[in-house]
Amino acid sequence: GAGVSQSPSNKVTEKGKDVELRCDPISGHTALYWYRQSLGQGLEFLIYFQGNSAPDKSGLPSDRFSAERTGGSVSTLTIQRTQQEDSAVYLCASSSRSGFYEQYFGPGTRLTVT
Amino acid sequence: GENVEQHPSTLSVQEGDSAVIKCTYSDSASNYFPWYKQELGKRPQLIIDIRSNVGEKKDQRIAVTLNKTAKHFSLHITETQPEDSAVYFCAASDGYNKLIFGAGTRLAVHP
C-alpha cells in the first residue's frame, strides 16, 4: 500500500519568505508527527497530532512555526519569515494510533533557506 | 515528561564484531521501546521493538534487552556487516503519548 508521502521533496527559499510543507499520512493512521533533522543530527520533535485531541506543540522552536491537520488526514507545516537556521530536512511520520505503534516515516522535505 | 538518553553517540567496530548501544529512560510508565535505523540519505525505519512484558527479543543478528527496574534498554548487533553502518535511534513511549527518541548513535562497521 501507499506509504507516507511528503511534498515538495526539495524547497529552496529566500530568507524572510513563508513556506508550506505537506504530509500525506498512511490512510487510517490517527497519529501524525513532524520532526526536523539538521545535517548529521538527531530527530528534533516539532509537533504531534493524535485523532481529535489538541495537538502537542511542545517542540515548535518559535511562533514562526505552525502546523495543522485537516480532516484527520493531510497535515501542513508552515514556517513564516524563514531564517537560515531553519534549513534542515523536515520529516513527517504517522502511526496507526499513539506512541505504542510503529511510526512510518515519509521521505522528508529538504528545506534550504538562502 | 519522558527523557531518553542514548550512548555512545558514535561507535566504530570491525566487521564481524558485536555492537551494543544503550539507552536509559526516565518515565517508569513507559512500556514500549522501539529501535529505528537510518541509513545515509534515507528515512528512519523500525528494526525491532520490545514491550515491557518481556525482557529480551531477538531477530536474527539483532536483539534488544530491557531492564525495567533500572530503566534501561540496549540494542545488540552480532556479526556486524558493513551494511549495518547507519544511525540508530532508540525511543520510548507509555503507549498513550508521543514516542520520545534518543539522540542517535552513528555506527560504522569497517571491513
CSV table of C-alpha atoms in Angstrom, one decimal, chain A residues 9 14 18 23 28 30-31 39-40 42 47-48 53 56 64 68 70 72 82 85-86 88 90-92 103-104 106 109:
chain,number,residue,atom,x,y,z
A,9,SER,CA,10.9,16.9,-1.8
A,14,GLU,CA,14.8,33.2,0.4
A,18,ASP,CA,7.0,31.8,4.2
A,23,CYS,CA,2.5,15.5,4.6
A,28,GLY,CA,-6.4,5.4,8.6
A,30,THR,CA,-4.6,8.7,13.5
A,31,ALA,CA,-1.2,9.8,14.9
A,39,LEU,CA,22.6,17.5,8.8
A,40,GLY,CA,24.1,14.7,10.8
A,42,GLY,CA,19.1,13.6,15.5
A,47,ILE,CA,4.5,18.6,16.8
A,48,TYR,CA,2.2,15.6,17.4
A,53,SER,CA,-7.1,15.7,20.6
A,56,ASP,CA,1.1,18.6,21.3
A,64,ARG,CA,7.1,31.3,13.3
A,68,GLU,CA,-2.5,22.0,11.1
A,70,THR,CA,-7.3,18.9,8.2
A,72,GLY,CA,-7.6,14.0,10.5
A,82,THR,CA,12.1,31.8,7.2
A,85,GLU,CA,18.8,28.2,10.7
A,86,ASP,CA,15.5,26.7,9.5
A,88,ALA,CA,17.1,21.2,7.5
A,90,TYR,CA,11.6,18.0,7.7
A,91,LEU,CA,10.3,14.5,8.3
A,92,CYS,CA,6.7,13.5,8.8
A,103,GLN,CA,6.0,5.1,13.1
A,104,TYR,CA,6.2,5.1,9.3
A,106,GLY,CA,8.0,9.9,4.9
A,109,THR,CA,11.4,17.7,2.6
